[in-house]
Structure formats: C-alpha cells, structure tokens
PDB file of C-alpha atoms in Angstrom:
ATOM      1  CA  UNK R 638     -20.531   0.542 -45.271  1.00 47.00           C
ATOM      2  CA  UNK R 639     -18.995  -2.634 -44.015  1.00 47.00           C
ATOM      3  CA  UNK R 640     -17.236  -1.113 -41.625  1.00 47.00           C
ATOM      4  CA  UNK R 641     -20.647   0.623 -40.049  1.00 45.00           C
ATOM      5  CA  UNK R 642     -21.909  -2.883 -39.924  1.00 44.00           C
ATOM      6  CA  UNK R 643     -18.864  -4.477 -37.919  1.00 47.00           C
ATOM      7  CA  UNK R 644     -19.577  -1.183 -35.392  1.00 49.00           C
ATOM      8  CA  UNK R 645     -23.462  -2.113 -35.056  1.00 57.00           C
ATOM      9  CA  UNK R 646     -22.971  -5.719 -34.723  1.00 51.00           C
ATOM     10  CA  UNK R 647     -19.595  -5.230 -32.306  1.00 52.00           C
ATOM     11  CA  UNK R 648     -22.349  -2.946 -30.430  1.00 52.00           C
ATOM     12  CA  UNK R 649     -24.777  -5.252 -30.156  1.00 47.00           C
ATOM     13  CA  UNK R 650     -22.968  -7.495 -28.692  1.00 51.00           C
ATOM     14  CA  UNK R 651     -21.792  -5.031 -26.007  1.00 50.00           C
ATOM     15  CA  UNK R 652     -25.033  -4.768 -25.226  1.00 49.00           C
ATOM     16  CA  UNK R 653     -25.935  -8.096 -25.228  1.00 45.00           C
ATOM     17  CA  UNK R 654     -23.369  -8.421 -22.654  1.00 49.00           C
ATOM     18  CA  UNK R 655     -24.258  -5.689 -20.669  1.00 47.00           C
ATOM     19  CA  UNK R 656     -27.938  -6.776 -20.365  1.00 45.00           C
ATOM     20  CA  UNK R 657     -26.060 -10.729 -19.044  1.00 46.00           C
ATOM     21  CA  UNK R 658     -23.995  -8.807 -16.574  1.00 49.00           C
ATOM     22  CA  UNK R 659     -27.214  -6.424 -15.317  1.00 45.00           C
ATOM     23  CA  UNK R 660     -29.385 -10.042 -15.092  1.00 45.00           C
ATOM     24  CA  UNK R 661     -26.622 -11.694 -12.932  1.00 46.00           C
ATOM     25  CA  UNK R 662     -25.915  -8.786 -11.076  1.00 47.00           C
ATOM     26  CA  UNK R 663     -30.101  -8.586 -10.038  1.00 46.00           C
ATOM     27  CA  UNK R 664     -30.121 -12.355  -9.580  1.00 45.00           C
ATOM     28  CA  UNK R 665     -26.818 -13.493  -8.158  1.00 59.00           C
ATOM     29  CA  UNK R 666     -24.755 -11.804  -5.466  1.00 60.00           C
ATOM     30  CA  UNK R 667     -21.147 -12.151  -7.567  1.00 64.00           C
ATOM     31  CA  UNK R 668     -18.913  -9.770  -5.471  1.00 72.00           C
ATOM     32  CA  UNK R 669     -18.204 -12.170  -2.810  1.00 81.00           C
ATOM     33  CA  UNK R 670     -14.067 -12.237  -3.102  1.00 86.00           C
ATOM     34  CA  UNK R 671     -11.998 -15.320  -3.446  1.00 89.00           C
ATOM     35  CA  UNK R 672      -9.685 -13.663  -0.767  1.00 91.00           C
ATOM     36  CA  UNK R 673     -12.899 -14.321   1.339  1.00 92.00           C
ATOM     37  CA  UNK R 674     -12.478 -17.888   1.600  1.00 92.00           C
ATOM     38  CA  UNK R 675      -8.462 -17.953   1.908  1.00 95.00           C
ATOM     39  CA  UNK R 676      -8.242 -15.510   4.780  1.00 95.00           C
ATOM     40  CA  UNK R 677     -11.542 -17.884   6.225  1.00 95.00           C
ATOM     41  CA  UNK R 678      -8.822 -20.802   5.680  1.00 96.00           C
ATOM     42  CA  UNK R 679      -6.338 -19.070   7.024  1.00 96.00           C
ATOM     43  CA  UNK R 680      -8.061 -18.237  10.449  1.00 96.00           C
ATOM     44  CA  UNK R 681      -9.208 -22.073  10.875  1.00 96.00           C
ATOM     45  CA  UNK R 682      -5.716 -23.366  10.282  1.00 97.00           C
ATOM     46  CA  UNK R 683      -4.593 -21.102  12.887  1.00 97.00           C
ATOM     47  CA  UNK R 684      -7.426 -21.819  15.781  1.00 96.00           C
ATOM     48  CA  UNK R 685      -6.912 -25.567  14.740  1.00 96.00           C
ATOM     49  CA  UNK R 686      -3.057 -25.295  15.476  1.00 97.00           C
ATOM     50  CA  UNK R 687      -4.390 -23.600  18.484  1.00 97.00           C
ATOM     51  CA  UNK R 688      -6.929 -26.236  19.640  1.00 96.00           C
ATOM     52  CA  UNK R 689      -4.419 -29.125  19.032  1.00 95.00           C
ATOM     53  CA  UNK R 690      -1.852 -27.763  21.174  1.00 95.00           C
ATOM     54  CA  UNK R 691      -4.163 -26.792  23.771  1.00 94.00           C
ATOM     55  CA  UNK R 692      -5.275 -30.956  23.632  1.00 92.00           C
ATOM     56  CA  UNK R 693      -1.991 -31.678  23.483  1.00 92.00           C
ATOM     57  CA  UNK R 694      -1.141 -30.437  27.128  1.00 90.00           C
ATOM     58  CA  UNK R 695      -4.619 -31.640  28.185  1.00 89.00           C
ATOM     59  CA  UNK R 696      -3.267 -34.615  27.575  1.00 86.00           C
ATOM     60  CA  UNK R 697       0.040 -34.415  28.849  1.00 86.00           C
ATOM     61  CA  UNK R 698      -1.582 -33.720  31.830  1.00 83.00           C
ATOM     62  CA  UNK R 699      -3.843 -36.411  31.709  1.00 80.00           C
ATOM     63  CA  UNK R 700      -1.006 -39.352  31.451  1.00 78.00           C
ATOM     64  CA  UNK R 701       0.915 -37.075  34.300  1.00 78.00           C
ATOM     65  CA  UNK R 702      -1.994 -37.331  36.785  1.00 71.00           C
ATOM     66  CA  UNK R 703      -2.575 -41.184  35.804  1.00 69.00           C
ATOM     67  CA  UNK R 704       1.341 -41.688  36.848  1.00 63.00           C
ATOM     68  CA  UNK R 705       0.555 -39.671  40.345  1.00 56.00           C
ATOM     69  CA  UNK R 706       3.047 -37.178  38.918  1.00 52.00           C
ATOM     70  CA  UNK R 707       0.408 -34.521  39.299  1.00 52.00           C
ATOM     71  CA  UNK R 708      -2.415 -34.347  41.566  1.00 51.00           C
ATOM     72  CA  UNK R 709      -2.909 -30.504  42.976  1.00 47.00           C
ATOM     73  CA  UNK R 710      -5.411 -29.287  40.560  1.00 46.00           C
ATOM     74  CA  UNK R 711      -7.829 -28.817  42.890  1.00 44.00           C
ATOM     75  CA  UNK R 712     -10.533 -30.704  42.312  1.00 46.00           C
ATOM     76  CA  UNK R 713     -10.288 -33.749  44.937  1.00 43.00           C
ATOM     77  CA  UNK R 714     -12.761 -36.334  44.374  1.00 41.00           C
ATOM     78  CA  UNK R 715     -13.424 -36.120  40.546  1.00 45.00           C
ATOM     79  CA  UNK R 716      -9.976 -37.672  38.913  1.00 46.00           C
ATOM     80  CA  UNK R 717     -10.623 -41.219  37.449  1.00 50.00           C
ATOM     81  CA  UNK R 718      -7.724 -43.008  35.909  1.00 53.00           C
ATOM     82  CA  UNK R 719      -6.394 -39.039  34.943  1.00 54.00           C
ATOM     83  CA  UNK R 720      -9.786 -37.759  34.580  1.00 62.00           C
ATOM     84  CA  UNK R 721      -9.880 -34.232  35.750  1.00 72.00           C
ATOM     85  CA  UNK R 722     -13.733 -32.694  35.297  1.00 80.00           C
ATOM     86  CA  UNK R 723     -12.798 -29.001  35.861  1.00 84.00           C
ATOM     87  CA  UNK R 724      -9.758 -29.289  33.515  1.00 87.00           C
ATOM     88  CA  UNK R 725     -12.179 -30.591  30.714  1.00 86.00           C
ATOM     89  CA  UNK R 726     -14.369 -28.232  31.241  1.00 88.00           C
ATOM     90  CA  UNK R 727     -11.680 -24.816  31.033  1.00 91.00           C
ATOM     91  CA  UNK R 728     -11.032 -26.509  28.151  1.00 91.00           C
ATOM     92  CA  UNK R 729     -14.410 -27.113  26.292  1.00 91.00           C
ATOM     93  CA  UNK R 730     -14.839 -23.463  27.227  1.00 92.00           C
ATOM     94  CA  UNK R 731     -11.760 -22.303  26.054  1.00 94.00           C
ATOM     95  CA  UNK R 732     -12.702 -24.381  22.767  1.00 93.00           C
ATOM     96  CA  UNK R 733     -15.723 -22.461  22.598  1.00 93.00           C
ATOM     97  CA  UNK R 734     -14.726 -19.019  22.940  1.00 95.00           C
ATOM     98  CA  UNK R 735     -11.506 -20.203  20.339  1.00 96.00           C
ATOM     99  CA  UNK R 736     -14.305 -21.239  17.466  1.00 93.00           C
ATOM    100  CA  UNK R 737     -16.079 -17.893  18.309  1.00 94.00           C
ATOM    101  CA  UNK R 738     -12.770 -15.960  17.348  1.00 95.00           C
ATOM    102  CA  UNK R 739     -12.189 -17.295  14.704  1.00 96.00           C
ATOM    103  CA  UNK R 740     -15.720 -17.308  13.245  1.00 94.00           C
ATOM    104  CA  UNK R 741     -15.041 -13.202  14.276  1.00 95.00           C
ATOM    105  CA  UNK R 742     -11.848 -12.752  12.349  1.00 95.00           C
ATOM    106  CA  UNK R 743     -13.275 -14.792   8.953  1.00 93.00           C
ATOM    107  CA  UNK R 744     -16.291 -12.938   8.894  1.00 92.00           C
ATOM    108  CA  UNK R 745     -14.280 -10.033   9.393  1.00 94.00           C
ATOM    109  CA  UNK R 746     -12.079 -10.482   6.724  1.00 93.00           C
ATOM    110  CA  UNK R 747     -14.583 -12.285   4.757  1.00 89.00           C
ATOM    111  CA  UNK R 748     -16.917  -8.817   4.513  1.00 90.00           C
ATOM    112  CA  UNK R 749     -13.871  -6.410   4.373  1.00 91.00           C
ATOM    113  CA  UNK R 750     -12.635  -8.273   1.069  1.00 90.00           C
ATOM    114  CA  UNK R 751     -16.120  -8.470  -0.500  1.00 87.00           C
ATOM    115  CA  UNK R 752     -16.703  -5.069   0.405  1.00 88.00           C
ATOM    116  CA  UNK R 753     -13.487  -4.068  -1.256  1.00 88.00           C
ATOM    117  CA  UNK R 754     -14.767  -6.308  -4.423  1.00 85.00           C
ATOM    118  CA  UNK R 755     -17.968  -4.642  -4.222  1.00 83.00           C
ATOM    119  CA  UNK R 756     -16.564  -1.163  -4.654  1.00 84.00           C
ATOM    120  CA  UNK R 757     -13.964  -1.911  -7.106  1.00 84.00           C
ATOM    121  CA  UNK R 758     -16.897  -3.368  -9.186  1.00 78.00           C
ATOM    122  CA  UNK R 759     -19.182  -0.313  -8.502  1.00 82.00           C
ATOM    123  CA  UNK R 760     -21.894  -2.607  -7.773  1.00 80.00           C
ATOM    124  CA  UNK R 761     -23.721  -1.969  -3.571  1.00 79.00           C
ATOM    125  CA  UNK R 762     -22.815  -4.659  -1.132  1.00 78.00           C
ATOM    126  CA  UNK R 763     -26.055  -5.821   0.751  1.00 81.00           C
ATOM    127  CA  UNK R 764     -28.648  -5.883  -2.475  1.00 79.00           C
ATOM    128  CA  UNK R 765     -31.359  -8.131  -2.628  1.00 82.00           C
ATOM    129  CA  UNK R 766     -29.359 -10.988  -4.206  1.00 82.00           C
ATOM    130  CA  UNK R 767     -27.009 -10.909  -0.879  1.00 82.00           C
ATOM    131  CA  UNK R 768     -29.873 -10.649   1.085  1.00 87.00           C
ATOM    132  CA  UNK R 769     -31.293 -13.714  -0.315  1.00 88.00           C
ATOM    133  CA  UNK R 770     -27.708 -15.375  -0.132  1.00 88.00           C
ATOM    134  CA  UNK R 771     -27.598 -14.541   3.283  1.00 88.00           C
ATOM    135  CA  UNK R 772     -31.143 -15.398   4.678  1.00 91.00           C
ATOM    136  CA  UNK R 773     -30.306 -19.320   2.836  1.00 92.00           C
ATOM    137  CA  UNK R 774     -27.378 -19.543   4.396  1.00 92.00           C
ATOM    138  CA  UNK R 775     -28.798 -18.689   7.745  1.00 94.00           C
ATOM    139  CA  UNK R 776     -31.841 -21.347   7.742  1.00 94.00           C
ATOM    140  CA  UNK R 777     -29.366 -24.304   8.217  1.00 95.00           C
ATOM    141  CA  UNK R 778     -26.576 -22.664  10.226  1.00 95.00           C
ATOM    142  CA  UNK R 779     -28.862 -21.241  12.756  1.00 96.00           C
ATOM    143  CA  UNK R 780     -30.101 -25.343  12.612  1.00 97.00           C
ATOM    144  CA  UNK R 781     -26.810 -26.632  12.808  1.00 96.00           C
ATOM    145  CA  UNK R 782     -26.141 -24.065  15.329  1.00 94.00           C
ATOM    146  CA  UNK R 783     -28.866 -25.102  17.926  1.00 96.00           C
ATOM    147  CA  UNK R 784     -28.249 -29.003  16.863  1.00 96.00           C
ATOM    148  CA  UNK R 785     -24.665 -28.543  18.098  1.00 94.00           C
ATOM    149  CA  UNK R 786     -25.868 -27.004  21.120  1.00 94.00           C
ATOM    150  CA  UNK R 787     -27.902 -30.283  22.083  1.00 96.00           C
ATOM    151  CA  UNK R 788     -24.936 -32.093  21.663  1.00 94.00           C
ATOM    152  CA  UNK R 789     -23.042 -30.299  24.103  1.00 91.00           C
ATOM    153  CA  UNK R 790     -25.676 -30.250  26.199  1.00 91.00           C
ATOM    154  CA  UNK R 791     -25.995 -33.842  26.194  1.00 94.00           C
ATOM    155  CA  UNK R 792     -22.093 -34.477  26.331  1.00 89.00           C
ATOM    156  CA  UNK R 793     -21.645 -35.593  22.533  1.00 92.00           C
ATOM    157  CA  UNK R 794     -18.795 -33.114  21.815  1.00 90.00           C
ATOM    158  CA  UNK R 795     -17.176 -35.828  19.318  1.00 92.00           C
ATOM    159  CA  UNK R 796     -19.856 -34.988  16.972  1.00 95.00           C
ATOM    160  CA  UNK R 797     -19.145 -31.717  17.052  1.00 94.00           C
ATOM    161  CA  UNK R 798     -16.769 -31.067  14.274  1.00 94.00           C
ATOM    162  CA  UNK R 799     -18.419 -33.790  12.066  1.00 96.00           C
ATOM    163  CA  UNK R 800     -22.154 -31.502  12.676  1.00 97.00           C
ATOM    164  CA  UNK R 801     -20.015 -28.054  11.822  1.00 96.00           C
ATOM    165  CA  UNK R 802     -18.983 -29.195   8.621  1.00 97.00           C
ATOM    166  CA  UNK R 803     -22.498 -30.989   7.502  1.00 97.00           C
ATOM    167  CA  UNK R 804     -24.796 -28.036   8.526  1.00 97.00           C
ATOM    168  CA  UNK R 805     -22.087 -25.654   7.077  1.00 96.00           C
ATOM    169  CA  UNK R 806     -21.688 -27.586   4.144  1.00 96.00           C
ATOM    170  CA  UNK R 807     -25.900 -27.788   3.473  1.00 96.00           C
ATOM    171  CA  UNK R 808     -25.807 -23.704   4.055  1.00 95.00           C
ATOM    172  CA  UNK R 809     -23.071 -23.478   1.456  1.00 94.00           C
ATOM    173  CA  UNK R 810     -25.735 -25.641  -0.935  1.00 95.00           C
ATOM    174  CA  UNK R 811     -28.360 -23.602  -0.196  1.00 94.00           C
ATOM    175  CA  UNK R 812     -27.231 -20.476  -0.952  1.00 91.00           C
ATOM    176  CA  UNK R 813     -25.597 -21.355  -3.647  1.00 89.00           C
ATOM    177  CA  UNK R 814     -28.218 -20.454  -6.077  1.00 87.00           C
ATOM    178  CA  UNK R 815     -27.435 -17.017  -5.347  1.00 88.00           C
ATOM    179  CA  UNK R 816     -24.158 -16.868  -5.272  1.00 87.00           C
ATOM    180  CA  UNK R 817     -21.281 -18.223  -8.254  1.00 84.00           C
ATOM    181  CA  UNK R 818     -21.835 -22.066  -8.768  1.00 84.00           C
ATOM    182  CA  UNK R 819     -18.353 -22.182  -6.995  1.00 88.00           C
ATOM    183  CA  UNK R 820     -20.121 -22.526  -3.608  1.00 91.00           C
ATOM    184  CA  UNK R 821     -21.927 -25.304  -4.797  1.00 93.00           C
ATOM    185  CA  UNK R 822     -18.913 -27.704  -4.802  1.00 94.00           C
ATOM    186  CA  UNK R 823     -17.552 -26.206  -1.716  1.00 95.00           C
ATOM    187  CA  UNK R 824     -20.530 -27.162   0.123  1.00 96.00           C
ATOM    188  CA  UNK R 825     -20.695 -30.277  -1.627  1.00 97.00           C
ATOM    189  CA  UNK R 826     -16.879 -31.019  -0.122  1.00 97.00           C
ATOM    190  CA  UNK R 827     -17.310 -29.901   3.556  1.00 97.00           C
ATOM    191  CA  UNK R 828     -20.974 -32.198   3.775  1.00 97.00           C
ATOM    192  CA  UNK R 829     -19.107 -34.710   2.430  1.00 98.00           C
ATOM    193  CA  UNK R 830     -16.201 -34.504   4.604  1.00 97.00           C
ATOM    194  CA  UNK R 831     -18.490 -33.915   8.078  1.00 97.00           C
ATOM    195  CA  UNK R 832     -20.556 -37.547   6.895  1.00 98.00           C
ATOM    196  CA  UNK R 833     -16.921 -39.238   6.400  1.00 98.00           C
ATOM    197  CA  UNK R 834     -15.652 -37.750  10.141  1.00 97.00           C
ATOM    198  CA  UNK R 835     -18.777 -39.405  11.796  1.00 96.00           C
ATOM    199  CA  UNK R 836     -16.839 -43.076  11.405  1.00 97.00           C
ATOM    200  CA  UNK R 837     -13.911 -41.238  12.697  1.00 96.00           C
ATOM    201  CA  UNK R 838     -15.117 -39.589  15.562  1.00 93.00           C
ATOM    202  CA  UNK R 839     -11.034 -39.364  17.298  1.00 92.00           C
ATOM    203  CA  UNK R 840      -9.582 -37.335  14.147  1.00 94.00           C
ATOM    204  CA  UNK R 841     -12.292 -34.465  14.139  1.00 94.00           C
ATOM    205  CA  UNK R 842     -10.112 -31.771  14.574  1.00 95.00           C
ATOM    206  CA  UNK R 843      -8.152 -32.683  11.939  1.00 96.00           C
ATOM    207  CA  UNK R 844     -11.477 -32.966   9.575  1.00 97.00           C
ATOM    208  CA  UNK R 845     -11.873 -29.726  11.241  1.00 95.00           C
ATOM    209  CA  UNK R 846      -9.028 -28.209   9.613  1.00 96.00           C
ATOM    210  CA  UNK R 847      -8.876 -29.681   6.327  1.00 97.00           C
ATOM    211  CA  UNK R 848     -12.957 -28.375   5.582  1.00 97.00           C
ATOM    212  CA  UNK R 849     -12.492 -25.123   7.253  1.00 96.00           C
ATOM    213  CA  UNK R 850      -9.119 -24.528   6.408  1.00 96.00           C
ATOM    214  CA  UNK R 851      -7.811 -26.099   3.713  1.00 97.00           C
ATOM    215  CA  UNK R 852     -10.918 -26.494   1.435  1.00 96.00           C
ATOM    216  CA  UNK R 853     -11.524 -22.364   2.053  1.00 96.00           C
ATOM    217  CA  UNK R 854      -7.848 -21.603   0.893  1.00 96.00           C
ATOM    218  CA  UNK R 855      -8.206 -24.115  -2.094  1.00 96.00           C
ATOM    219  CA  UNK R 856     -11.263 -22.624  -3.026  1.00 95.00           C
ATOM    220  CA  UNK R 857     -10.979 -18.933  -2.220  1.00 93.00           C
ATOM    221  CA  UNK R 858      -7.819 -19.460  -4.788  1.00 94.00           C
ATOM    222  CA  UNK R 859      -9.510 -20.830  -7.502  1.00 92.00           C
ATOM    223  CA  UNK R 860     -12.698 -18.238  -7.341  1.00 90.00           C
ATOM    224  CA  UNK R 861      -9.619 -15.240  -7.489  1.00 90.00           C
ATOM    225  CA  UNK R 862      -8.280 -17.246 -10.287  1.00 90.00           C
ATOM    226  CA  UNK R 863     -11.317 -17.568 -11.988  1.00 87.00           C
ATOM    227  CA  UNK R 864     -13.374 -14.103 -11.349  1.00 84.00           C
ATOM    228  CA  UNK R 865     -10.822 -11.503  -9.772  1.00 82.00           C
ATOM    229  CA  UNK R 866      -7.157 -12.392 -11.048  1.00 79.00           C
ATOM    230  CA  UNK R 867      -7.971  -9.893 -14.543  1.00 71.00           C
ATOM    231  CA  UNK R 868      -8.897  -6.844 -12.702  1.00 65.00           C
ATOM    232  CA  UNK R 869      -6.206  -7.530  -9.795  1.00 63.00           C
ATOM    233  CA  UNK R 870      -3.989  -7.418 -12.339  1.00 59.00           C
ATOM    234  CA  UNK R 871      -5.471  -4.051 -14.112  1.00 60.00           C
ATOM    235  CA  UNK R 872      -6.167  -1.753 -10.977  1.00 58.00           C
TER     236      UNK R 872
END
C-alpha cells in the first residue's frame, strides 16, 4: 500500500514536471546552444585580430608617408601630414566586408549548434517562441543597423563600435523574455560596455573584442555549463 502511494506521488511529480517543461517549451525558445555564443566569440576574436593588424599597417604607412619615405600611392593631392583618403577608404571597406564575415560565420555556427540542440532535444527549431525571440531581437538591430549607417555616412566611424555593442546589447534585452534569463545579463554587459567605449572613442576595437568576443565565449560557457553539460555528457 505504501509503496503504491510513493509510485502515485513519484508520478505526479513527473508530471508536474512534464507540464513545466511543455509551458517553457510553448513560451520560451530554450534550445539556443551555449556553443552558440563561444563559436560567436570565437569568430570576433579572430576578425578583431584581423582588423588590428590591418590598422596596424595603416598606420605604419601613415608615419612612413609623414617621413617622405613613401609617397607613390597614387593619389596626388589628398595626403595631409600622412593622410592618404583612398587608403582610408580600402580600408573602411575592407572593415566592412570583415564585420560582414564574421557576422556570416557566427550566425552560421550559431544556427548549426542550436539546430543540433534542437534535435537532440526533439523539440522543432523555428516555433513560435523563436519566432518571437527573433522578431525582438530584430526591432533594435535593424535600428542600430541603420543608426550606424548615418554615422558612416556622416564620417563618425569612432562611434561605431561603441553603437554595435549598445543596439546589440538592447536586442539581447529584448529578446530576452523569450529566451533563458542568461541573455538578459549578456545584454546587460555589452550595453554597458558600448556606453563606457563612448568616453573612449581611440580603444573601440578593443571594446569591440572584449563584448563580441570575450563576453560570447564567457557566456556561451556558462549557458553549456548550466543547460547542456548533463546531456553532453549522456549522448
């Protein structure tokens, strides 16, 4: 008799449990992978190790042509104490099409190891939770997005990196409410590290890299400690 007690009570608490994972499941998108955010981290350590040697020789070049050491780049008439207008702009572009990359490769990665998640878990990728994550997220990216555009436009690239980490920061707080409170505190870290790189404007690459690089590997880390490491370790 006991014993057919402890079975209906251990049971009902199954199902108790079942009906909390079903309810978060409908109301939060929970597959998104921890290896997500490293591999994100990953990619902006690399394009920032990229972009800083790339200023690197931009500068190089810079004290070279202010020394009269170099002065066949071809664009006579525009230097200015080492100023060289087409070299900044190959390398603005080249910036550009860099950040685009590695946007590519984290969402790549990003999907591919939620996906993965998503299909160990049984549970369908793009549901109406991730749609909802994913329609937040957009409002102030797309913003952020077309904000960063004026600036560019208007020659204010130093706010750049300080604008990429506040919008992407905001999106990260928005969508949060869909996604594992995790998020939350990411997005709380990157806003608060885009408001701190707008007193200094020089380092931004460097702000850069610890919010997109860093911060993502730190966090990606503890979300597969807290919600994947179990069944890692099981499959």
């Amino acid at each position: 008799m006991q014993s057919a007690f402890y079975m209906t009570d251990h049971e009902h608490l199954k199902t108790l449990t079942d009906i909390r994972k079903m309810m978060e499941r409908s109301s939060r998108f929970i597959s998104l992978s921890g290896l997500s955010g490293i591999s994100a981290g990953i990619s902006a350590l690399i394009g920032a190790f990229i972009a800083n040697k790339w200023f690197t020789e931009y500068y190089q070049r810079w004290e070279m042509r202010q020394g009269g050491a170099l002065t066949d780049y071809g664009d006579v008439g525009t230097r200015n104490y080492g100023y060289s207008t087409l070299e900044y702009i190959d390398l603005r572009n080249n910036l550009i099409l860099l950040g685009l990359g590695v946007m590519a490769a984290a969402l790549f990665f990003g999907f591919l190891f939620t996906w993965r998640k998503a299909k160990r878990d049984n549970i369908p990728v793009w549901d109406r939770s991730a749609r909802r994550l994913a329609m937040n997220a957009f409002i102030p990216l797309a913003t952020g997005g077309i904000f960063i555009l004026g600036l560019m436009y208007n020659h204010a690239e130093k706010l750049t990196a300080a604008s990429c980490l506040i919008f992407y920061g905001l999106a990260l707080i928005n969508a949060s409410k869909y996604t594992v409170s995790d998020v939350r505190y990411l997005g709380f870290t990157e806003t608060a590290l885009g408001l701190l790189n707008l007193f200094f404007l020089n380092k931004g690459l460097y702000f850069w890299a610890i919010g997109f690089g860093f911060c993502h590997i730190l966090y990606g880390s503890l979300m597969w400690w807290k919600y994947e490491r179990k069944a890692s370790l099981q499959t």
